[in-house]
Short mmCIF file of C-alpha atoms and ligand atoms in Angstrom, two decimals:
data_model
loop_
_atom_site.label_atom_id
_atom_site.label_comp_id
_atom_site.label_asym_id
_atom_site.label_seq_id
_atom_site.Cartn_x
_atom_site.Cartn_y
_atom_site.Cartn_z
CA MET A 2 39.14 148.30 16.75
CA VAL A 3 36.54 149.79 17.64
CA ASP A 4 34.71 153.22 16.71
CA MET A 5 34.17 154.70 19.76
CA LEU A 6 33.08 158.69 18.10
CA VAL A 7 32.21 159.06 14.46
CA LEU A 8 31.13 162.56 12.85
CA ASP A 9 29.41 162.48 9.61
CA ASN A 10 29.48 165.80 7.95
CA VAL A 11 28.71 167.56 10.80
CA ASN A 12 28.28 171.58 10.32
CA LYS A 13 27.48 174.07 12.61
CA GLU A 14 26.18 178.15 11.99
CA TYR A 15 25.93 181.03 13.69
CA LYS A 16 23.39 183.13 12.79
CA GLY A 17 24.35 181.96 8.91
CA THR A 18 27.86 181.99 9.06
CA VAL A 19 30.02 178.31 9.04
CA VAL A 20 32.11 177.90 12.03
CA VAL A 21 31.94 173.95 12.01
CA ASN A 22 32.11 172.95 7.63
CA ASP A 23 30.88 169.24 6.30
CA LEU A 24 33.07 167.94 9.37
CA SER A 25 33.98 164.07 9.38
CA LEU A 26 36.24 161.94 11.89
CA ASN A 27 36.16 158.43 13.11
CA ILE A 28 37.62 157.98 16.21
CA LYS A 29 38.96 154.98 17.31
CA LYS A 30 38.82 153.11 20.95
CA GLY A 31 42.13 154.18 22.84
CA GLU A 32 43.13 156.81 20.27
CA VAL A 33 44.74 160.06 21.50
CA PHE A 34 43.22 162.60 19.08
CA ALA A 35 43.73 165.77 18.12
CA LEU A 36 41.50 168.89 16.65
CA LEU A 37 44.21 171.54 15.89
CA GLY A 38 44.08 174.90 13.93
CA ALA A 39 44.41 178.65 14.82
CA ASN A 40 41.70 180.41 17.11
CA GLY A 41 38.66 180.16 15.67
CA ALA A 42 39.10 177.15 13.45
CA GLY A 43 35.90 175.97 15.33
CA LYS A 44 37.66 173.32 17.49
CA THR A 45 35.99 174.58 20.53
CA THR A 46 32.11 174.17 18.65
CA THR A 47 32.69 171.21 17.45
CA ILE A 48 33.18 169.31 21.00
CA LYS A 49 30.40 171.18 21.90
CA MET A 50 28.31 169.71 19.64
CA ILE A 51 30.04 166.24 20.86
CA LEU A 52 29.01 166.82 24.52
CA GLY A 53 25.81 167.85 22.84
CA LEU A 54 26.20 171.15 24.62
CA THR A 55 25.23 172.94 21.53
CA LYS A 56 23.79 171.07 18.18
CA ALA A 57 24.88 171.04 14.99
CA SER A 58 22.83 171.94 12.41
CA SER A 59 23.16 168.78 10.32
CA GLY A 60 25.20 165.86 9.94
CA LYS A 61 25.33 162.97 12.50
CA ILE A 62 27.45 162.16 15.91
CA GLU A 63 27.23 158.70 17.08
CA ILE A 64 29.12 157.86 20.60
CA ASP A 65 29.16 154.60 21.68
CA ASN A 66 26.85 153.99 23.94
CA ALA A 67 27.81 152.62 26.64
CA ALA A 68 30.99 155.39 27.04
CA LYS A 69 31.23 157.58 29.47
CA ILE A 70 32.68 161.14 28.33
CA GLY A 71 34.90 163.54 30.68
CA TYR A 72 35.06 166.67 29.36
CA SER A 73 37.93 170.00 30.68
CA PRO A 74 35.92 172.85 29.14
CA GLU A 75 38.31 175.85 27.30
CA THR A 76 37.79 177.83 30.48
CA PRO A 77 37.31 176.33 33.89
CA TYR A 78 35.33 177.81 36.42
CA PHE A 79 34.83 176.67 40.02
CA PRO A 80 33.36 178.07 42.60
CA GLU A 81 35.97 180.57 44.35
CA TYR A 82 35.33 179.51 48.37
CA LEU A 83 35.61 176.06 47.50
CA THR A 84 38.50 174.20 47.71
CA ALA A 85 39.14 171.54 45.20
CA MET A 86 38.14 168.51 47.37
CA GLU A 87 35.12 170.20 47.77
CA VAL A 88 34.52 171.50 44.32
CA MET A 89 35.79 167.48 43.46
CA ASN A 90 33.01 166.28 45.89
CA TYR A 91 29.82 168.46 44.57
CA TYR A 92 31.10 167.00 41.06
CA ALA A 93 31.36 164.05 42.33
CA GLY A 94 27.60 164.13 43.43
CA VAL A 95 26.88 164.84 40.25
CA GLU A 96 27.56 162.01 39.07
CA GLY A 97 25.04 160.23 40.96
CA ASP A 98 27.33 157.69 41.54
CA LYS A 99 27.59 156.55 45.29
CA SER A 100 31.26 154.91 45.24
CA LYS A 101 32.31 158.13 43.35
CA LYS A 102 32.44 160.06 46.51
CA ASP A 103 34.60 157.86 48.41
CA LYS A 104 37.20 160.61 49.56
CA SER A 105 40.72 158.32 49.19
CA TYR A 106 39.05 158.26 45.51
CA LEU A 107 38.86 161.42 44.69
CA GLN A 108 41.95 162.48 46.15
CA SER A 109 43.70 160.09 44.78
CA LEU A 110 42.70 162.09 41.32
CA LEU A 111 43.72 165.30 42.65
CA ASP A 112 47.25 163.72 43.68
CA MET A 113 47.40 162.65 39.83
CA THR A 114 47.10 165.82 38.16
CA GLY A 115 49.33 167.15 40.73
CA LEU A 116 47.33 168.84 43.30
CA SER A 117 47.93 167.53 46.41
CA ASP A 118 46.80 170.66 48.69
CA THR A 119 43.43 170.70 48.94
CA LYS A 120 42.20 173.10 51.62
CA ILE A 121 43.63 175.83 49.84
CA LYS A 122 40.30 177.92 47.93
CA VAL A 123 39.87 178.19 44.39
CA LYS A 124 39.87 181.81 44.74
CA ASN A 125 43.73 181.63 45.42
CA TYR A 126 44.56 179.16 42.67
CA SER A 127 46.96 179.91 39.70
CA LYS A 128 45.43 179.81 35.85
CA GLY A 129 47.39 175.97 36.05
CA MET A 130 46.51 175.01 39.20
CA ILE A 131 42.46 175.58 38.09
CA GLN A 132 43.69 173.34 35.25
CA ARG A 133 44.84 170.41 36.82
CA LEU A 134 41.38 170.58 38.97
CA ALA A 135 39.74 170.59 35.44
CA LEU A 136 41.82 167.66 34.92
CA ALA A 137 40.65 165.85 38.08
CA GLN A 138 37.07 167.03 37.52
CA ALA A 139 36.77 165.69 34.52
CA LEU A 140 38.09 161.68 35.35
CA ILE A 141 35.25 161.84 38.86
CA SER A 142 33.43 158.79 36.10
CA ASP A 143 36.37 157.19 34.78
CA PRO A 144 35.26 158.19 31.52
CA ASP A 145 35.43 156.26 28.17
CA ILE A 146 36.50 159.01 26.28
CA LEU A 147 38.13 162.16 28.17
CA ILE A 148 37.77 165.69 25.73
CA LEU A 149 39.93 167.85 26.70
CA ASP A 150 40.04 171.74 25.83
CA GLU A 151 43.57 173.32 25.37
CA PRO A 152 44.36 171.00 29.08
CA THR A 153 48.02 172.28 28.68
CA ALA A 154 47.10 176.21 28.46
CA GLY A 155 48.22 177.75 31.16
CA LEU A 156 50.92 175.91 33.27
CA ASP A 157 54.26 176.14 33.28
CA ALA A 158 56.90 174.14 31.63
CA LEU A 159 56.90 170.80 34.61
CA GLY A 160 53.06 171.37 34.48
CA ARG A 161 52.84 171.38 30.84
CA LYS A 162 55.20 167.71 31.75
CA HIS A 163 53.40 166.04 34.80
CA ASN A 164 50.01 166.78 32.34
CA LEU A 165 51.85 164.52 29.06
CA GLU A 166 53.11 162.00 31.63
CA LEU A 167 49.22 162.06 33.42
CA LEU A 168 47.78 161.85 29.69
CA LYS A 169 50.19 158.56 28.07
CA ARG A 170 48.94 157.16 31.49
CA LEU A 171 45.31 157.24 30.89
CA LYS A 172 46.10 156.14 27.00
CA GLU A 173 47.91 153.43 28.66
CA GLN A 174 44.09 152.15 30.55
CA GLY A 175 42.81 152.18 27.47
CA LYS A 176 41.08 155.74 27.30
CA THR A 177 39.95 157.33 24.18
CA ILE A 178 40.73 160.58 24.58
CA ILE A 179 40.25 163.94 22.38
CA ILE A 180 42.28 167.35 23.11
CA ASN A 181 42.26 170.26 21.39
CA SER A 182 45.31 172.05 21.68
CA HIS A 183 47.63 174.47 19.69
CA ILE A 184 50.65 173.25 21.84
CA LEU A 185 52.24 171.08 19.52
CA HIS A 186 55.55 169.69 21.10
CA ASP A 187 52.97 168.83 23.86
CA ILE A 188 50.34 167.62 20.85
CA GLU A 189 52.79 165.83 18.89
CA ALA A 190 54.35 163.86 22.22
CA VAL A 191 51.19 161.96 23.35
CA CYS A 192 48.62 162.20 19.95
CA ASP A 193 47.89 159.59 17.76
CA ARG A 194 46.87 161.55 14.45
CA GLY A 195 44.25 164.84 14.20
CA VAL A 196 43.41 166.67 12.12
CA ILE A 197 43.88 170.37 11.16
CA MET A 198 41.08 172.60 10.46
CA LYS A 199 40.62 175.95 9.27
CA LYS A 200 37.62 178.18 8.90
CA GLY A 201 35.88 175.17 10.29
CA LYS A 202 37.01 172.85 7.08
CA VAL A 203 39.71 169.99 8.05
CA ILE A 204 42.63 171.05 5.55
CA ASP A 205 44.53 168.28 6.03
CA THR A 206 45.41 165.69 8.51
CA TRP A 207 48.49 164.41 10.50
CA THR A 208 49.61 161.42 12.04
CA LYS A 209 52.61 160.43 14.24
CA ASP A 210 54.98 158.61 12.29
CA GLU A 211 53.96 159.81 9.13
CA SER A 212 56.50 162.41 7.79
CA SER A 213 59.60 164.46 8.64
CA GLU A 214 58.00 167.54 9.17
CA SER A 215 57.34 168.45 12.43
CA LEU A 216 54.34 169.29 13.16
CA GLU A 217 54.93 172.95 13.80
CA ASP A 218 56.31 172.95 10.71
CA LYS A 219 53.15 171.49 8.85
CA PHE A 220 50.77 173.88 10.94
CA VAL A 221 52.58 176.53 9.92
CA ARG A 222 52.40 176.14 6.15
CA LEU A 223 49.15 174.70 6.24
CA VAL A 224 46.96 177.43 8.57
CA GLY A 225 49.45 180.39 7.53
CA GLU A 226 48.81 180.76 4.15
CA GLU A 227 45.89 182.12 2.52
N1 ADP B 2 27.79 181.23 20.49
C1 ADP B 2 28.28 181.55 19.68
N2 ADP B 2 27.24 182.83 18.42
C2 ADP B 2 28.14 183.07 17.38
N3 ADP B 2 29.24 182.75 17.13
C3 ADP B 2 30.15 181.63 17.58
C4 ADP B 2 30.00 181.33 18.92
N4 ADP B 2 30.55 180.28 19.47
C5 ADP B 2 32.05 180.25 18.98
N5 ADP B 2 31.58 181.21 17.13
C6 ADP B 2 31.94 181.52 16.48
O1 ADP B 2 32.40 179.87 15.76
C7 ADP B 2 34.26 180.31 15.87
C8 ADP B 2 34.56 178.82 15.94
O2 ADP B 2 35.11 179.42 16.63
P1 ADP B 2 35.54 178.10 18.19
O3 ADP B 2 35.07 177.02 18.14
O4 ADP B 2 35.61 178.43 19.35
O5 ADP B 2 37.02 178.54 17.47
P2 ADP B 2 38.11 177.48 17.76
O6 ADP B 2 38.11 177.18 19.35
O7 ADP B 2 38.81 176.81 17.19
O8 ADP B 2 39.27 178.96 18.57
C9 ADP B 2 34.99 181.49 16.07
O9 ADP B 2 34.77 182.37 14.95
C10 ADP B 2 33.83 182.01 16.54
O10 ADP B 2 33.55 183.56 16.75
MG1 MG B 3 38.86 176.93 21.91
#
């Protein structure tokens, strides 16, 4: 399998405090990979370094140079007075690829994420609807790598199920997906493997079919102990 993303001894410090500590990952094309850990473990910081939104203090990050990346942030923000279609149209413009501004293409992405009614303005959106719009936006470039920071936070059970089905379909299309979540049932349903981080360090790895212990039990056992 082809390497899509490699992190080699990556560190991040904020004012002398190490928040990502010697992180090495090797994510292959088509894998659905989970970054797991309690709040503050360093998951979002890792994603931001991969995206180049913040610079690693040391170490190396290599991304397949043909790969397009789509990103859904932990706390998405969209201008309040736009509709979903207007938001999509705006981001499609940022993309710089004219074919991506096609209305029916953008509508198909909204439909896929379950946001069919595009007349409502963002200011009237529920948290779950914002999350869906963030995912639709992340798909505009038809990315090879999809990076999702807490993609099911704020969704109800139905919304989560819908989202998981969509992620499975995207995996079938061959996309590489990196998910950051603490909803472990969702992770088990869709991810192939992952790492469990604590205070910036990988304390264990997880592989879908590896053990009889549920991910939740493993997580509580490892993250809970001091
Ligand atoms: N811009 C920043 N400046 C200083 N500290 C930060 C900054 N961003 C994150 N941190 C700290 O880094 C640690 C890891 O944060 P984060 O990566 O957001 O964790 P997670 O996503 O796993 O909850 C936390 O202790 C957080 O307070
Ligand atoms: Mg986070």
